[in-house]
mmCIF file of C-alpha atoms in Angstrom:
data_model
loop_
_atom_site.group_PDB
_atom_site.id
_atom_site.type_symbol
_atom_site.label_atom_id
_atom_site.label_comp_id
_atom_site.label_asym_id
_atom_site.label_seq_id
_atom_site.Cartn_x
_atom_site.Cartn_y
_atom_site.Cartn_z
ATOM 1 C CA ASN A 30 -54.829 -93.319 61.584
ATOM 2 C CA GLY A 31 -54.867 -93.002 65.455
ATOM 3 C CA GLY A 32 -53.934 -96.560 66.375
ATOM 4 C CA GLN A 33 -56.636 -98.094 64.271
ATOM 5 C CA SER A 34 -53.538 -100.112 62.605
ATOM 6 C CA TRP A 35 -49.739 -100.509 62.956
ATOM 7 C CA ASN A 36 -46.669 -101.182 61.143
ATOM 8 C CA GLN A 37 -43.434 -102.398 61.871
ATOM 9 C CA SER A 38 -40.584 -99.898 62.060
ATOM 10 C CA SER A 39 -37.437 -100.418 59.712
ATOM 11 C CA LEU A 40 -34.255 -100.844 62.287
ATOM 12 C CA PRO A 41 -30.974 -101.196 61.349
ATOM 13 C CA SER A 42 -29.623 -104.388 61.218
ATOM 14 C CA THR A 43 -27.352 -104.070 63.942
ATOM 15 C CA ALA A 44 -30.677 -103.646 65.936
ATOM 16 C CA ASN A 45 -30.791 -107.726 65.647
ATOM 17 C CA ASN A 46 -28.396 -107.645 68.187
ATOM 18 C CA PHE A 47 -30.421 -105.530 71.342
ATOM 19 C CA THR A 48 -32.325 -107.232 73.627
ATOM 20 C CA GLN A 49 -34.367 -104.815 75.377
ATOM 21 C CA LEU A 50 -36.213 -101.534 74.977
ATOM 22 C CA GLU A 51 -35.435 -99.098 77.382
ATOM 23 C CA TYR A 52 -37.261 -96.096 76.834
ATOM 24 C CA SER A 53 -39.176 -94.270 73.733
ATOM 25 C CA THR A 54 -40.943 -91.129 72.493
ATOM 26 C CA CYS A 55 -41.805 -89.123 69.675
ATOM 27 C CA VAL A 56 -41.649 -85.504 70.297
ATOM 28 C CA VAL A 57 -45.043 -83.559 70.183
ATOM 29 C CA GLN A 58 -45.445 -81.690 66.906
ATOM 30 C CA SER A 59 -42.331 -83.110 65.169
ATOM 31 C CA ALA A 60 -41.455 -86.206 62.697
ATOM 32 C CA THR A 61 -38.623 -87.180 65.798
ATOM 33 C CA CYS A 62 -38.638 -90.315 67.623
ATOM 34 C CA ILE A 63 -36.027 -91.564 69.205
ATOM 35 C CA LEU A 64 -35.372 -95.297 71.297
ATOM 36 C CA VAL A 65 -32.860 -96.426 74.069
ATOM 37 C CA LEU A 66 -32.060 -99.992 73.181
ATOM 38 C CA ASP A 67 -29.396 -101.444 75.613
ATOM 39 C CA GLN A 68 -26.483 -99.530 75.165
ATOM 40 C CA SER A 69 -27.454 -97.584 71.960
ATOM 41 C CA VAL A 70 -29.854 -94.382 70.763
ATOM 42 C CA LEU A 71 -31.848 -94.687 67.787
ATOM 43 C CA TYR A 72 -33.631 -91.745 65.987
ATOM 44 C CA SER A 73 -36.292 -91.384 63.400
ATOM 45 C CA ASN A 74 -36.931 -88.243 61.418
ATOM 46 C CA ASN A 75 -40.086 -89.770 59.813
ATOM 47 C CA TYR A 76 -42.491 -90.211 62.565
ATOM 48 C CA GLY A 77 -40.874 -93.530 63.515
ATOM 49 C CA GLN A 78 -41.066 -95.330 60.263
ATOM 50 C CA SER A 79 -37.750 -95.964 60.131
ATOM 51 C CA PHE A 80 -34.570 -95.520 62.283
ATOM 52 C CA ASN A 81 -31.259 -95.255 62.407
ATOM 53 C CA LEU A 82 -28.193 -95.561 65.050
ATOM 54 C CA ALA A 83 -27.487 -92.282 66.805
ATOM 55 C CA SER A 84 -23.574 -90.906 66.989
ATOM 56 C CA LEU A 85 -22.847 -91.153 70.608
ATOM 57 C CA PRO A 86 -19.462 -89.938 72.635
ATOM 58 C CA SER A 87 -17.430 -91.881 74.127
ATOM 59 C CA ALA A 88 -18.665 -90.871 77.790
ATOM 60 C CA VAL A 89 -21.417 -93.395 77.087
ATOM 61 C CA ARG A 90 -19.211 -96.137 77.478
ATOM 62 C CA GLU A 91 -17.148 -94.465 80.508
ATOM 63 C CA ILE A 92 -17.492 -91.499 82.522
ATOM 64 C CA GLY A 93 -16.571 -93.287 86.096
ATOM 65 C CA ASN A 94 -13.400 -95.026 87.117
ATOM 66 C CA PRO A 95 -11.476 -97.332 84.431
ATOM 67 C CA GLY A 96 -13.657 -100.595 84.193
ATOM 68 C CA ASP A 97 -16.731 -98.975 84.811
ATOM 69 C CA TYR A 98 -19.519 -98.700 82.197
ATOM 70 C CA SER A 99 -22.386 -96.220 81.134
ATOM 71 C CA TYR A 100 -25.702 -96.654 79.819
ATOM 72 C CA PRO A 101 -28.339 -94.451 78.518
ATOM 73 C CA ASP A 102 -30.680 -94.303 81.653
ATOM 74 C CA LEU A 103 -33.246 -91.503 81.191
ATOM 75 C CA PHE A 104 -33.924 -89.336 78.328
ATOM 76 C CA TYR A 105 -36.349 -86.009 77.997
ATOM 77 C CA CYS A 106 -36.975 -83.883 74.557
ATOM 78 C CA TYR A 107 -38.638 -80.318 75.080
ATOM 79 C CA SER A 108 -38.560 -80.013 71.489
ATOM 80 C CA SER A 109 -36.974 -81.852 68.385
ATOM 81 C CA THR A 110 -33.457 -79.428 68.647
ATOM 82 C CA LEU A 111 -33.384 -79.870 72.436
ATOM 83 C CA CYS A 112 -32.648 -83.581 73.707
ATOM 84 C CA PHE A 113 -31.053 -85.120 76.861
ATOM 85 C CA ILE A 114 -30.078 -88.214 78.228
ATOM 86 C CA THR A 115 -29.004 -89.126 81.640
ATOM 87 C CA LEU A 116 -26.426 -91.336 81.831
ATOM 88 C CA GLN A 117 -25.252 -93.714 84.707
ATOM 89 C CA THR A 118 -22.489 -95.720 85.703
ATOM 90 C CA VAL A 119 -22.592 -99.473 86.592
ATOM 91 C CA SER A 120 -19.566 -101.084 88.555
ATOM 92 C CA PHE A 121 -18.457 -104.378 86.926
ATOM 93 C CA GLY A 122 -17.668 -105.526 90.636
ATOM 94 C CA GLY A 123 -21.022 -104.826 92.073
ATOM 95 C CA ALA A 124 -24.840 -104.453 91.583
ATOM 96 C CA ASN A 125 -26.424 -102.543 88.845
ATOM 97 C CA ALA A 126 -26.957 -99.402 90.723
ATOM 98 C CA PRO A 127 -25.643 -95.902 89.946
ATOM 99 C CA PHE A 128 -22.690 -94.100 91.659
ATOM 100 C CA ASN A 129 -22.002 -91.532 88.865
ATOM 101 C CA ALA A 130 -23.826 -89.199 86.430
ATOM 102 C CA ALA A 131 -23.294 -87.606 83.541
ATOM 103 C CA LEU A 132 -25.919 -85.934 80.974
ATOM 104 C CA ILE A 133 -25.608 -86.118 76.965
ATOM 105 C CA GLU A 134 -27.658 -83.597 74.526
ATOM 106 C CA SER A 135 -28.563 -83.565 71.179
ATOM 107 C CA THR A 136 -29.864 -80.452 69.135
ATOM 108 C CA ASN A 137 -30.433 -82.189 65.881
ATOM 109 C CA GLY A 138 -33.635 -84.900 66.494
ATOM 110 C CA GLY A 139 -31.372 -87.276 68.033
ATOM 111 C CA ALA A 140 -28.809 -87.873 65.057
ATOM 112 C CA SER A 141 -25.678 -86.661 67.516
ATOM 113 C CA TRP A 142 -25.109 -86.218 70.916
ATOM 114 C CA SER A 143 -22.131 -84.665 72.790
ATOM 115 C CA VAL A 144 -21.291 -84.545 76.563
ATOM 116 C CA ASP A 145 -22.696 -81.754 78.904
ATOM 117 C CA GLN A 146 -20.825 -79.683 81.236
ATOM 118 C CA ILE A 147 -22.630 -80.338 84.664
ATOM 119 C CA GLY A 148 -21.789 -79.608 88.227
ATOM 120 C CA SER A 149 -19.836 -76.810 90.286
ATOM 121 C CA PRO A 150 -17.399 -76.170 88.936
ATOM 122 C CA PRO A 151 -18.781 -77.656 85.233
ATOM 123 C CA GLY A 152 -17.275 -81.418 84.891
ATOM 124 C CA ILE A 153 -18.582 -83.936 82.368
ATOM 125 C CA SER A 154 -19.940 -86.429 85.274
ATOM 126 C CA MET A 155 -20.397 -86.139 88.958
ATOM 127 C CA ALA A 156 -19.291 -88.729 91.596
ATOM 128 C CA GLY A 157 -21.926 -90.444 93.555
ATOM 129 C CA VAL A 158 -24.849 -88.836 92.315
ATOM 130 C CA ASP A 159 -28.169 -90.326 90.931
ATOM 131 C CA LEU A 160 -30.063 -87.987 88.551
ATOM 132 C CA GLY A 161 -33.869 -87.962 87.539
ATOM 133 C CA ALA A 162 -34.845 -86.939 83.852
ATOM 134 C CA PRO A 163 -34.106 -83.454 83.135
ATOM 135 C CA PHE A 164 -37.056 -81.098 82.349
ATOM 136 C CA CYS A 165 -37.230 -77.666 80.714
ATOM 137 C CA ILE A 166 -39.901 -74.701 81.291
ATOM 138 C CA SER A 167 -38.493 -73.420 77.527
ATOM 139 C CA ASN A 168 -35.869 -73.735 75.010
ATOM 140 C CA ARG A 169 -33.371 -72.585 77.538
ATOM 141 C CA ASP A 170 -34.280 -72.906 81.026
ATOM 142 C CA CYS A 171 -33.968 -76.710 82.036
ATOM 143 C CA PHE A 172 -33.726 -78.797 85.497
ATOM 144 C CA VAL A 173 -32.433 -82.028 86.475
ATOM 145 C CA SER A 174 -33.348 -82.974 90.001
ATOM 146 C CA GLY A 175 -30.781 -85.467 91.650
ATOM 147 C CA ARG A 176 -29.209 -86.710 95.260
ATOM 148 C CA SER A 177 -25.722 -86.758 96.239
ATOM 149 C CA GLY A 178 -24.092 -89.163 98.743
ATOM 150 C CA LEU A 179 -24.018 -92.749 96.818
ATOM 151 C CA TYR A 180 -20.910 -94.612 97.245
ATOM 152 C CA ASN A 181 -19.735 -97.979 96.067
ATOM 153 C CA THR A 182 -18.959 -101.014 98.619
ATOM 154 C CA GLY A 183 -17.551 -103.582 95.807
ATOM 155 C CA ASN A 184 -20.788 -105.391 96.181
ATOM 156 C CA LEU A 185 -23.774 -103.093 96.388
ATOM 157 C CA ILE A 186 -24.418 -99.288 95.866
ATOM 158 C CA LEU A 187 -25.684 -97.649 99.243
ATOM 159 C CA LEU A 188 -26.674 -94.438 100.505
ATOM 160 C CA ASN A 189 -24.282 -92.335 102.761
ATOM 161 C CA ASN A 190 -27.193 -91.039 104.872
ATOM 162 C CA SER A 191 -24.828 -89.260 107.193
ATOM 163 C CA ASN A 192 -23.204 -87.370 103.964
ATOM 164 C CA SER A 193 -26.106 -87.241 101.358
ATOM 165 C CA TYR A 194 -28.221 -84.398 100.161
ATOM 166 C CA PRO A 195 -30.940 -83.439 97.390
ATOM 167 C CA LEU A 196 -29.632 -81.200 94.559
ATOM 168 C CA LEU A 197 -30.654 -79.646 91.619
ATOM 169 C CA LEU A 198 -28.990 -78.968 88.363
ATOM 170 C CA SER A 199 -29.983 -75.879 86.071
ATOM 171 C CA THR A 200 -29.030 -74.273 82.611
ATOM 172 C CA THR A 201 -30.052 -71.112 81.456
ATOM 173 C CA ASN A 202 -28.666 -71.422 78.160
ATOM 174 C CA GLY A 203 -30.103 -74.933 76.988
ATOM 175 C CA GLY A 204 -27.451 -77.304 78.678
ATOM 176 C CA ALA A 205 -24.389 -75.122 77.249
ATOM 177 C CA THR A 206 -23.264 -75.355 80.800
ATOM 178 C CA TRP A 207 -24.966 -76.397 84.324
ATOM 179 C CA THR A 208 -24.566 -75.337 87.564
ATOM 180 C CA SER A 209 -25.619 -77.429 90.762
ATOM 181 C CA SER A 210 -26.919 -76.169 93.808
ATOM 182 C CA SER A 211 -27.496 -78.195 96.980
ATOM 183 C CA GLN A 212 -30.818 -78.408 99.360
ATOM 184 C CA ALA A 213 -30.857 -78.521 102.664
ATOM 185 C CA ALA A 214 -31.041 -81.377 104.461
ATOM 186 C CA SER A 215 -34.431 -80.901 106.036
ATOM 187 C CA THR A 216 -35.819 -80.064 102.672
ATOM 188 C CA SER A 217 -39.207 -82.242 101.821
ATOM 189 C CA PRO A 218 -38.575 -84.696 99.957
ATOM 190 C CA PRO A 219 -34.939 -84.966 101.026
ATOM 191 C CA LEU A 220 -33.931 -87.508 98.326
ATOM 192 C CA PHE A 221 -36.922 -86.958 95.514
ATOM 193 C CA VAL A 222 -35.629 -88.107 92.149
ATOM 194 C CA PRO A 223 -38.780 -87.930 89.645
ATOM 195 C CA ALA A 224 -37.875 -90.337 86.840
ATOM 196 C CA GLU A 225 -40.025 -88.261 84.469
ATOM 197 C CA SER A 226 -41.559 -84.804 85.061
ATOM 198 C CA PHE A 227 -44.365 -82.983 82.932
ATOM 199 C CA CYS A 228 -44.456 -79.110 82.641
ATOM 200 C CA PHE A 229 -46.701 -76.640 81.223
ATOM 201 C CA GLY A 230 -45.997 -73.476 81.205
ATOM 202 C CA ASP A 231 -44.026 -72.358 84.686
ATOM 203 C CA THR A 232 -45.427 -75.702 86.584
ATOM 204 C CA CYS A 233 -43.965 -79.421 86.606
ATOM 205 C CA TYR A 234 -45.322 -82.210 87.962
ATOM 206 C CA GLY A 235 -43.450 -85.386 88.894
ATOM 207 C CA VAL A 236 -44.344 -88.627 90.946
ATOM 208 C CA GLU A 237 -41.716 -90.412 93.597
ATOM 209 C CA PRO A 238 -40.846 -93.428 91.433
ATOM 210 C CA ASN A 239 -40.045 -96.004 94.605
ATOM 211 C CA GLY A 240 -41.155 -96.719 97.909
ATOM 212 C CA ASN A 241 -44.809 -97.794 99.413
ATOM 213 C CA THR A 242 -46.295 -94.544 99.800
ATOM 214 C CA PHE A 243 -46.034 -92.635 96.243
ATOM 215 C CA GLY A 244 -46.671 -89.033 96.081
ATOM 216 C CA VAL A 245 -47.220 -86.337 93.208
ATOM 217 C CA TYR A 246 -45.205 -83.630 93.335
ATOM 218 C CA GLU A 247 -44.933 -80.242 92.080
ATOM 219 C CA PHE A 248 -41.902 -78.689 91.327
ATOM 220 C CA ASP A 249 -41.728 -74.598 92.704
ATOM 221 C CA LEU A 250 -39.850 -72.295 90.631
ATOM 222 C CA ALA A 251 -39.718 -69.536 93.516
ATOM 223 C CA THR A 252 -37.684 -72.119 95.794
ATOM 224 C CA LYS A 253 -36.520 -74.869 92.857
ATOM 225 C CA GLN A 254 -37.592 -77.431 95.289
ATOM 226 C CA TRP A 255 -40.097 -80.311 94.759
ATOM 227 C CA VAL A 256 -43.255 -79.607 97.034
ATOM 228 C CA LYS A 257 -45.549 -82.727 97.720
ATOM 229 C CA PHE A 258 -49.302 -81.908 97.579
ATOM 230 C CA SER A 259 -50.850 -85.554 97.043
ATOM 231 C CA SER A 260 -49.997 -89.034 98.395
ATOM 232 C CA PHE A 261 -51.474 -92.465 98.485
ATOM 233 C CA THR A 262 -50.361 -95.872 99.142
ATOM 234 C CA VAL A 263 -49.323 -98.153 95.981
ATOM 235 C CA SER A 264 -48.169 -101.969 96.012
ATOM 236 C CA LEU A 265 -45.660 -101.203 93.045
ATOM 237 C CA ASN A 266 -44.004 -98.527 91.215
ATOM 238 C CA GLY A 267 -46.278 -95.540 90.555
ATOM 239 C CA ILE A 268 -46.318 -94.024 86.721
ATOM 240 C CA MET A 269 -47.299 -90.403 85.890
ATOM 241 C CA SER A 270 -48.714 -89.172 82.567
ATOM 242 C CA CYS A 271 -50.113 -85.766 81.757
ATOM 243 C CA ALA A 272 -51.872 -84.270 78.932
ATOM 244 C CA SER A 273 -52.066 -81.122 80.023
ATOM 245 C CA ALA A 274 -51.733 -79.413 83.687
ATOM 246 C CA SER A 275 -55.587 -80.196 84.440
ATOM 247 C CA ASP A 276 -55.721 -83.534 83.239
ATOM 248 C CA CYS A 277 -52.968 -86.091 84.575
ATOM 249 C CA LEU A 278 -53.008 -89.909 85.702
ATOM 250 C CA VAL A 279 -51.113 -91.742 88.029
ATOM 251 C CA TYR A 280 -51.233 -95.368 88.017
ATOM 252 C CA GLU A 281 -49.194 -98.530 89.343
ATOM 253 C CA GLY A 282 -47.615 -101.119 87.410
ATOM 254 C CA ASN A 283 -48.503 -104.163 89.261
ATOM 255 C CA GLU A 284 -47.379 -106.906 86.789
ATOM 256 C CA LEU A 285 -48.977 -109.651 88.814
ATOM 257 C CA ASN A 286 -52.560 -107.812 89.950
ATOM 258 C CA GLY A 287 -52.955 -105.759 86.731
ATOM 259 C CA THR A 288 -52.818 -101.898 86.280
ATOM 260 C CA ASN A 289 -54.647 -99.678 88.880
ATOM 261 C CA ILE A 290 -55.973 -95.987 88.443
ATOM 262 C CA LEU A 291 -54.996 -94.669 91.059
ATOM 263 C CA ALA A 292 -55.582 -90.973 90.859
ATOM 264 C CA ASN A 293 -56.312 -88.422 88.126
ATOM 265 C CA TYR A 294 -56.646 -84.630 87.889
ATOM 266 C CA VAL A 295 -53.952 -84.215 90.099
ATOM 267 C CA SER A 296 -53.459 -80.682 89.588
ATOM 268 C CA ARG A 297 -54.741 -78.138 92.146
#
């Protein structure tokens, strides 16, 4: 009823063991909703009234070196039959920072997931890579921005500035196969990895997730790069939300000082 009243969703009994809701989304014009809770994924096919545990591949448990541990990180649904989740590996011997990345995909509303073959040549994972959330401009053409050059020191995951570069994964068959292409070190922004993107037709927008000066970026389909066209200073994480290509909000999520809207109608 438009948010006038709310009911508690029905979750599987094992959900009592979950400690943190990471992400949630409901796919527009469908009954599909998906939750990421700790290392598990739940799906609903009745608008979120009840949820079931999704079937996940073994890669969610291990995609890196033996003893490492993977968890669902960022996800995106173009439709109820085309959803992706980025996986990042955490080293038990170091800080909770990613140094390996993989993609899993669902074509049945989140009920089951399979590992995508990413990289060039294709493999199930990419070493030393941090990936943002996937974004699609059609049910076949999708992209994932990332950066390469992460390495594990044993105590901390660091960026190897001497051997780091931005990269872009792309698919033209709905995620069946992905290819990667590196961008020049002089690319601006050189290491931008959007946490979430919003696409309308062939135009996509994202916001820089970390740092003191946040920028709004537009994805250039001709050059396959993110181009910064608006910047502003915030004190904490910038978050973006778009209803249409001409109606976007950018705000800072400052838990101490409240939430401030920084910019709206960011489209040129």
